[in-house]
Amino acid sequence: MQKMKCIQGIRGVAISLIVLWHLNSVFPNCLPAFGDRGVEFFFLLSGLLIGMKYYDLDRMKNIGQTLKYAVEKGRKTYPLYCLTIIPMLLFLLKNWKAHEIGTAKFASIIGTNLLYLQSWIPSEDYYWALNGVTWFLSDLLFCYLTIFIFFWIIRRMGSKSTLVMLFLIEFAWEFLVLNCFQNQTAFLTYIFPIYRALDFGIGVSLGVLSKCKEKKNFDGMLVLLLAVYVIMMIVFNKKVTYSIYHIIEALLVWTIVMGSGSISKYIFENPLLVKLGNTSEVIFLTHLPVITYMRIVWDKVFGDQYRIVEWLVILLCIFITAYGVSYIQKMIQVKKQCKSSI
């Protein structure tokens, strides 16, 4: 339970970074690429939990079991996923009516989004379309399909060797892309599901490794890593390749999850961060539509005035919407449980 609490705290930090990055549209180019970092933590944590929970169980040993798991996860998210796509559909419809996109492309964009396939198309018109953050779910569902592969590799190589191998593959992939496919760098080193599966696999390896290690006081190491990480984000931002960030992020996750020190507990088991982490899925899916529509309303009413107030109002609306949706979801779940018990 202790581990779960701090993991939710890291999720709280990750979703805060993503929301802050997308609120950057109010003050363009004001913040570093916080959103990229938040997404990376989500892939790591998803893999970590899988490794901790399922490695020792008789599950996730073949494609059939992982496919069933991915379908269950996709089905659970699908109602809210579709609800957040609908308001953003108006912008795509506007482009179609203005003949900026053809009917075939209009239909294919909707189709790939409805099937969680948008991140497989190497075009911003697809993976940023509609609710632009949902490419992450497209990637994550693919990652779930790879669970049995990572478990198989770990059983044969060990979790430490698997970690080293995955980091080396990431470095090699980035080197190849930066030297041979520069026009597709954004897609191949950020969106591409197979690349993101490497992050997920690193998380799985950490989760498996954590099962055979004792907690220790890593406060000193944690402070150092946090300082290095913040400096990297602010000073170097996108000048550093993603794989460099992934190493620091993996070390951060490890020191937080396996740390018994007071600093780790004070920061990452903070009740506010844990609550944010518990609601992170809803915040993730709803925040971009809220930002988009609130910005339109604000610009019509106030124009370019009161930008700081606009930023605060939008932030407040994001959390009100997320907690409202979470409350409705809980009520629906309670009603279902009541019906099933009758």
Tab-separated table of C-alpha atoms in Angstrom:
chain	number	residue	atom	x	y	z
A	1	MET	CA	0.000	0.000	0.000
A	2	GLN	CA	2.925	2.338	0.768
A	3	LYS	CA	4.274	1.762	-2.713
A	4	MET	CA	0.867	2.380	-4.278
A	5	LYS	CA	0.516	5.686	-2.439
A	6	CYS	CA	3.826	7.076	-3.667
A	7	ILE	CA	3.102	5.837	-7.207
A	8	GLN	CA	-0.128	7.838	-7.168
A	9	GLY	CA	1.911	10.802	-5.938
A	10	ILE	CA	4.230	10.499	-8.952
A	11	ARG	CA	1.143	10.321	-11.162
A	12	GLY	CA	-0.060	13.518	-9.518
A	13	VAL	CA	3.211	15.225	-10.486
A	14	ALA	CA	3.024	13.792	-14.025
A	15	ILE	CA	-0.523	15.004	-14.705
A	16	SER	CA	0.386	18.435	-13.274
A	17	LEU	CA	3.293	18.686	-15.739
A	18	ILE	CA	1.003	17.771	-18.654
A	19	VAL	CA	-1.713	20.263	-17.673
A	20	LEU	CA	0.846	23.052	-17.151
A	21	TRP	CA	2.345	22.347	-20.568
A	22	HIS	CA	-1.021	22.559	-22.340
A	23	LEU	CA	-1.883	25.721	-20.401
A	24	ASN	CA	1.269	27.112	-22.006
A	25	SER	CA	-1.030	28.174	-24.867
A	26	VAL	CA	-2.129	31.112	-22.678
A	27	PHE	CA	1.498	32.294	-22.422
A	28	PRO	CA	3.158	30.789	-25.540
A	29	ASN	CA	6.706	29.403	-25.155
A	30	CYS	CA	6.797	30.394	-21.492
A	31	LEU	CA	7.483	26.929	-20.051
A	32	PRO	CA	9.845	24.048	-20.890
A	33	ALA	CA	8.410	20.851	-22.408
A	34	PHE	CA	6.796	19.695	-19.168
A	35	GLY	CA	4.173	17.674	-21.046
A	36	ASP	CA	6.789	15.411	-22.632
A	37	ARG	CA	8.178	14.606	-19.201
A	38	GLY	CA	4.756	13.877	-17.703
A	39	VAL	CA	3.902	11.430	-20.483
A	40	GLU	CA	7.211	9.608	-19.964
A	41	PHE	CA	6.423	9.094	-16.290
A	42	PHE	CA	3.005	7.643	-17.169
A	43	PHE	CA	4.539	5.013	-19.464
A	44	LEU	CA	7.119	4.089	-16.816
A	45	LEU	CA	4.531	3.844	-14.040
A	46	SER	CA	2.130	1.776	-16.151
A	47	GLY	CA	4.891	-0.746	-16.805
A	48	LEU	CA	6.066	-0.650	-13.190
A	49	LEU	CA	2.620	-1.588	-11.855
A	50	ILE	CA	2.285	-4.411	-14.380
A	51	GLY	CA	5.654	-5.840	-13.339
A	52	MET	CA	4.842	-5.596	-9.636
A	53	LYS	CA	1.344	-7.041	-9.938
A	54	TYR	CA	1.478	-9.761	-12.595
A	55	TYR	CA	5.016	-11.100	-12.978
A	56	ASP	CA	4.647	-13.831	-10.330
A	57	LEU	CA	1.095	-14.747	-11.345
A	58	ASP	CA	0.017	-17.218	-13.997
A	59	ARG	CA	-1.142	-14.400	-16.263
A	60	MET	CA	0.227	-12.343	-19.145
A	61	LYS	CA	2.195	-15.310	-20.474
A	62	ASN	CA	0.844	-15.238	-24.033
A	63	ILE	CA	-0.711	-12.899	-26.590
A	64	GLY	CA	-4.225	-14.138	-25.777
A	65	GLN	CA	-3.978	-13.094	-22.134
A	66	THR	CA	-2.418	-9.716	-22.892
A	67	LEU	CA	-4.963	-9.059	-25.654
A	68	LYS	CA	-7.798	-9.753	-23.216
A	69	TYR	CA	-6.204	-7.374	-20.699
A	70	ALA	CA	-5.758	-4.623	-23.324
A	71	VAL	CA	-9.378	-4.990	-24.494
A	72	GLU	CA	-10.642	-4.756	-20.893
A	73	LYS	CA	-8.599	-1.608	-20.301
A	74	GLY	CA	-9.706	-0.041	-23.589
A	75	ARG	CA	-13.355	-0.857	-22.900
A	76	LYS	CA	-13.194	0.660	-19.418
A	77	THR	CA	-11.853	3.980	-20.733
A	78	TYR	CA	-13.944	4.056	-23.923
A	79	PRO	CA	-17.112	5.920	-22.728
A	80	LEU	CA	-15.163	8.907	-21.378
A	81	TYR	CA	-12.709	8.655	-24.270
A	82	CYS	CA	-15.576	9.096	-26.769
A	83	LEU	CA	-17.252	11.828	-24.719
A	84	THR	CA	-14.069	13.926	-24.824
A	85	ILE	CA	-13.715	13.388	-28.571
A	86	ILE	CA	-17.244	14.645	-29.386
A	87	PRO	CA	-16.722	18.350	-28.476
A	88	MET	CA	-13.436	18.383	-30.421
A	89	LEU	CA	-15.176	16.888	-33.441
A	90	LEU	CA	-16.652	20.326	-34.185
A	91	PHE	CA	-13.226	21.647	-35.217
A	92	LEU	CA	-12.617	18.713	-37.559
A	93	LEU	CA	-16.105	19.197	-39.024
A	94	LYS	CA	-15.331	22.876	-39.585
A	95	ASN	CA	-12.160	21.964	-41.537
A	96	TRP	CA	-14.115	19.443	-43.606
A	97	LYS	CA	-16.853	21.962	-44.454
A	98	ALA	CA	-14.196	24.504	-45.436
A	99	HIS	CA	-12.744	21.846	-47.798
A	100	GLU	CA	-9.439	21.890	-45.907
A	101	ILE	CA	-9.661	18.098	-45.649
A	102	GLY	CA	-11.472	15.643	-47.924
A	103	THR	CA	-14.305	13.312	-46.955
A	104	ALA	CA	-12.077	10.215	-47.017
A	105	LYS	CA	-9.533	11.824	-44.686
A	106	PHE	CA	-12.311	13.153	-42.440
A	107	ALA	CA	-13.744	9.634	-42.079
A	108	SER	CA	-10.325	8.004	-41.603
A	109	ILE	CA	-9.358	10.444	-38.832
A	110	ILE	CA	-12.561	9.643	-36.953
A	111	GLY	CA	-12.163	5.919	-37.621
A	112	THR	CA	-8.574	5.689	-36.384
A	113	ASN	CA	-9.489	7.631	-33.245
A	114	LEU	CA	-12.502	5.437	-32.482
A	115	LEU	CA	-10.318	2.332	-32.861
A	116	TYR	CA	-7.398	3.671	-30.775
A	117	LEU	CA	-5.154	3.563	-33.861
A	118	GLN	CA	-4.270	7.244	-34.358
A	119	SER	CA	-0.706	6.929	-33.061
A	120	TRP	CA	0.200	4.478	-35.837
A	121	ILE	CA	-0.276	7.112	-38.565
A	122	PRO	CA	2.885	9.256	-39.040
A	123	SER	CA	0.938	12.475	-39.577
A	124	GLU	CA	-0.024	15.263	-37.176
A	125	ASP	CA	-3.417	15.371	-38.886
A	126	TYR	CA	-4.105	11.990	-37.276
A	127	TYR	CA	-2.230	11.667	-33.993
A	128	TRP	CA	-2.994	15.257	-32.857
A	129	ALA	CA	-6.575	15.130	-34.175
A	130	LEU	CA	-9.691	15.595	-32.030
A	131	ASN	CA	-8.712	15.259	-28.349
A	132	GLY	CA	-5.000	15.555	-29.089
A	133	VAL	CA	-3.773	13.731	-25.970
A	134	THR	CA	-5.503	10.439	-26.795
A	135	TRP	CA	-2.551	9.186	-28.863
A	136	PHE	CA	-1.188	8.184	-25.445
A	137	LEU	CA	-4.014	5.667	-24.960
A	138	SER	CA	-3.424	4.311	-28.456
A	139	ASP	CA	0.208	3.701	-27.474
A	140	LEU	CA	-0.610	2.347	-24.028
A	141	LEU	CA	-3.016	-0.282	-25.360
A	142	PHE	CA	-0.257	-1.497	-27.682
A	143	CYS	CA	2.126	-1.572	-24.709
A	144	TYR	CA	-0.293	-3.872	-22.882
A	145	LEU	CA	-0.049	-6.290	-25.818
A	146	THR	CA	3.716	-6.505	-25.291
A	147	ILE	CA	3.564	-7.514	-21.610
A	148	PHE	CA	4.115	-11.213	-22.311
A	149	ILE	CA	7.171	-10.376	-24.452
A	150	PHE	CA	8.824	-8.371	-21.662
A	151	PHE	CA	8.009	-11.049	-19.072
A	152	TRP	CA	9.548	-13.673	-21.379
A	153	ILE	CA	12.731	-11.602	-21.840
A	154	ILE	CA	13.046	-10.878	-18.098
A	155	ARG	CA	12.705	-14.577	-17.223
A	156	ARG	CA	15.591	-15.393	-19.551
A	157	MET	CA	17.863	-12.378	-19.108
A	158	GLY	CA	16.933	-11.045	-15.683
A	159	SER	CA	15.448	-7.626	-14.962
A	160	LYS	CA	18.795	-5.770	-14.716
A	161	SER	CA	20.074	-7.064	-18.064
A	162	THR	CA	16.695	-6.290	-19.638
A	163	LEU	CA	16.917	-2.699	-18.369
A	164	VAL	CA	20.373	-2.244	-19.885
A	165	MET	CA	19.244	-3.781	-23.182
A	166	LEU	CA	16.157	-1.542	-23.444
A	167	PHE	CA	18.148	1.629	-22.753
A	168	LEU	CA	20.728	0.627	-25.381
A	169	ILE	CA	17.936	0.007	-27.913
A	170	GLU	CA	16.502	3.463	-27.135
A	171	PHE	CA	19.887	5.124	-27.690
A	172	ALA	CA	20.430	3.199	-30.933
A	173	TRP	CA	16.924	4.039	-32.176
A	174	GLU	CA	17.329	7.761	-31.470
A	175	PHE	CA	20.753	7.777	-33.146
A	176	LEU	CA	19.253	6.106	-36.231
A	177	VAL	CA	16.282	8.491	-36.392
A	178	LEU	CA	18.354	11.652	-35.842
A	179	ASN	CA	20.770	10.635	-38.602
A	180	CYS	CA	18.457	9.017	-41.158
A	181	PHE	CA	14.851	10.127	-40.541
A	182	GLN	CA	15.099	13.704	-39.297
A	183	ASN	CA	11.834	14.734	-40.971
A	184	GLN	CA	9.985	12.190	-38.802
A	185	THR	CA	11.871	12.757	-35.538
A	186	ALA	CA	8.821	14.027	-33.620
A	187	PHE	CA	6.785	10.978	-34.583
A	188	LEU	CA	9.469	8.290	-34.293
A	189	THR	CA	10.892	9.433	-30.931
A	190	TYR	CA	7.692	10.597	-29.238
A	191	ILE	CA	4.466	9.174	-30.701
A	192	PHE	CA	5.495	5.858	-32.300
A	193	PRO	CA	3.974	2.981	-30.240
A	194	ILE	CA	6.966	0.640	-30.609
A	195	TYR	CA	9.315	3.329	-29.257
A	196	ARG	CA	6.969	3.966	-26.337
A	197	ALA	CA	6.829	0.235	-25.635
A	198	LEU	CA	10.527	0.530	-24.708
A	199	ASP	CA	9.641	3.028	-21.935
A	200	PHE	CA	6.876	0.701	-20.821
A	201	GLY	CA	9.290	-2.252	-20.811
A	202	ILE	CA	11.737	-0.279	-18.661
A	203	GLY	CA	8.892	0.252	-16.199
A	204	VAL	CA	8.019	-3.465	-16.256
A	205	SER	CA	11.665	-4.346	-15.528
A	206	LEU	CA	11.758	-1.892	-12.606
A	207	GLY	CA	8.539	-3.381	-11.236
A	208	VAL	CA	9.923	-6.925	-11.368
A	209	LEU	CA	13.237	-5.805	-9.844
A	210	SER	CA	11.431	-4.033	-6.976
A	211	LYS	CA	9.861	-7.317	-5.863
A	212	CYS	CA	13.208	-8.761	-4.768
A	213	LYS	CA	14.696	-5.607	-3.207
A	214	GLU	CA	14.272	-4.071	0.236
A	215	LYS	CA	13.345	-0.433	0.763
A	216	LYS	CA	16.206	1.897	1.735
A	217	ASN	CA	16.711	5.530	2.647
A	218	PHE	CA	17.448	7.175	-0.710
A	219	ASP	CA	16.797	10.779	0.431
A	220	GLY	CA	20.254	12.041	-0.573
A	221	MET	CA	20.082	10.408	-3.986
A	222	LEU	CA	16.500	11.644	-4.473
A	223	VAL	CA	17.437	15.285	-3.765
A	224	LEU	CA	20.372	15.043	-6.192
A	225	LEU	CA	18.256	13.438	-8.932
A	226	LEU	CA	15.456	15.991	-8.525
A	227	ALA	CA	17.969	18.859	-8.747
A	228	VAL	CA	19.609	17.399	-11.874
A	229	TYR	CA	16.220	16.708	-13.455
A	230	VAL	CA	14.825	20.207	-12.847
A	231	ILE	CA	18.028	21.812	-14.184
A	232	MET	CA	17.878	19.597	-17.276
A	233	MET	CA	14.252	20.568	-17.944
A	234	ILE	CA	14.755	24.296	-17.475
A	235	VAL	CA	18.264	24.834	-18.883
A	236	PHE	CA	18.480	22.202	-21.618
A	237	ASN	CA	14.769	21.513	-22.313
A	238	LYS	CA	14.616	19.807	-25.747
A	239	LYS	CA	18.358	20.057	-26.399
A	240	VAL	CA	18.720	16.734	-24.558
A	241	THR	CA	17.421	13.570	-26.245
A	242	TYR	CA	14.464	11.731	-24.741
A	243	SER	CA	16.547	8.687	-23.777
A	244	ILE	CA	18.727	10.840	-21.473
A	245	TYR	CA	15.601	12.022	-19.676
A	246	HIS	CA	14.354	8.426	-19.491
A	247	ILE	CA	17.434	7.343	-17.516
A	248	ILE	CA	16.935	10.089	-14.907
A	249	GLU	CA	13.179	9.388	-14.785
A	250	ALA	CA	13.747	5.664	-14.257
A	251	LEU	CA	16.185	6.438	-11.421
A	252	LEU	CA	13.700	8.896	-9.905
A	253	VAL	CA	10.862	6.366	-10.001
A	254	TRP	CA	13.122	3.736	-8.442
A	255	THR	CA	14.336	5.966	-5.585
A	256	ILE	CA	10.774	7.122	-4.829
A	257	VAL	CA	9.126	3.688	-4.945
A	258	MET	CA	11.954	1.907	-3.098
A	259	GLY	CA	12.815	4.795	-0.773
A	260	SER	CA	12.005	4.719	2.934
A	261	GLY	CA	13.246	8.229	3.665
A	262	SER	CA	11.185	11.150	4.938
A	263	ILE	CA	11.710	13.366	1.860
A	264	SER	CA	10.215	10.797	-0.506
A	265	LYS	CA	7.262	10.304	1.828
A	266	TYR	CA	6.751	14.029	2.473
A	267	ILE	CA	6.679	14.954	-1.228
A	268	PHE	CA	5.214	11.976	-3.054
A	269	GLU	CA	2.784	10.736	-0.419
A	270	ASN	CA	1.400	14.237	-0.021
A	271	PRO	CA	-2.441	13.925	0.124
A	272	LEU	CA	-2.957	16.549	-2.603
A	273	LEU	CA	-0.592	14.822	-5.050
A	274	VAL	CA	-2.118	11.427	-4.251
A	275	LYS	CA	-5.620	12.793	-4.947
A	276	LEU	CA	-4.398	14.250	-8.236
A	277	GLY	CA	-2.876	10.873	-9.071
A	278	ASN	CA	-6.125	9.074	-8.268
A	279	THR	CA	-7.972	11.361	-10.690
A	280	SER	CA	-5.173	11.566	-13.276
A	281	GLU	CA	-6.943	9.475	-15.938
A	282	VAL	CA	-10.007	11.743	-15.910
A	283	ILE	CA	-7.908	14.932	-15.800
A	284	PHE	CA	-5.823	13.624	-18.692
A	285	LEU	CA	-8.835	12.982	-20.928
A	286	THR	CA	-10.856	16.096	-20.055
A	287	HIS	CA	-8.300	18.888	-19.654
A	288	LEU	CA	-7.594	19.634	-23.331
A	289	PRO	CA	-11.269	20.098	-24.369
A	290	VAL	CA	-11.728	22.361	-21.317
A	291	ILE	CA	-8.672	24.454	-22.250
A	292	THR	CA	-9.762	24.690	-25.900
A	293	TYR	CA	-13.309	25.882	-25.209
A	294	MET	CA	-12.422	28.122	-22.274
A	295	ARG	CA	-9.819	29.901	-24.419
A	296	ILE	CA	-12.408	30.514	-27.156
A	297	VAL	CA	-14.915	31.931	-24.656
A	298	TRP	CA	-12.299	34.076	-22.924
A	299	ASP	CA	-10.986	35.540	-26.199
A	300	LYS	CA	-14.513	36.469	-27.279
A	301	VAL	CA	-15.341	38.141	-23.959
A	302	PHE	CA	-12.012	39.673	-22.882
A	303	GLY	CA	-9.707	39.414	-25.899
A	304	ASP	CA	-6.021	39.531	-24.910
A	305	GLN	CA	-6.709	41.028	-21.489
A	306	TYR	CA	-6.248	39.472	-18.043
A	307	ARG	CA	-4.134	36.524	-19.198
A	308	ILE	CA	-3.082	35.563	-15.665
A	309	VAL	CA	-6.723	35.514	-14.557
A	310	GLU	CA	-7.577	33.458	-17.648
A	311	TRP	CA	-4.857	30.949	-16.760
A	312	LEU	CA	-6.180	30.572	-13.213
A	313	VAL	CA	-9.823	30.312	-14.316
A	314	ILE	CA	-9.015	27.612	-16.877
A	315	LEU	CA	-6.963	25.685	-14.310
A	316	LEU	CA	-9.871	25.842	-11.866
A	317	CYS	CA	-12.315	24.679	-14.553
A	318	ILE	CA	-10.043	21.729	-15.411
A	319	PHE	CA	-10.133	20.427	-11.846
A	320	ILE	CA	-13.843	21.152	-11.343
A	321	THR	CA	-14.639	19.238	-14.548
A	322	ALA	CA	-12.368	16.327	-13.621
A	323	TYR	CA	-13.734	15.929	-10.121
A	324	GLY	CA	-17.304	16.321	-11.400
A	325	VAL	CA	-16.753	13.555	-13.951
A	326	SER	CA	-15.067	11.367	-11.309
A	327	TYR	CA	-18.053	11.830	-8.992
A	328	ILE	CA	-20.499	10.842	-11.754
A	329	GLN	CA	-18.380	7.773	-12.565
A	330	LYS	CA	-18.443	6.700	-8.911
A	331	MET	CA	-22.232	7.143	-8.732
A	332	ILE	CA	-22.696	5.023	-11.861
A	333	GLN	CA	-20.412	2.349	-10.406
A	334	VAL	CA	-22.351	2.331	-7.110
A	335	LYS	CA	-25.659	1.934	-8.984
A	336	LYS	CA	-24.239	-0.968	-10.991
A	337	GLN	CA	-23.055	-2.667	-7.799
A	338	CYS	CA	-26.469	-2.169	-6.194
A	339	LYS	CA	-28.221	-3.699	-9.211
A	340	SER	CA	-25.849	-6.674	-9.307
A	341	SER	CA	-26.407	-7.354	-5.593
A	342	ILE	CA	-30.221	-7.440	-5.947
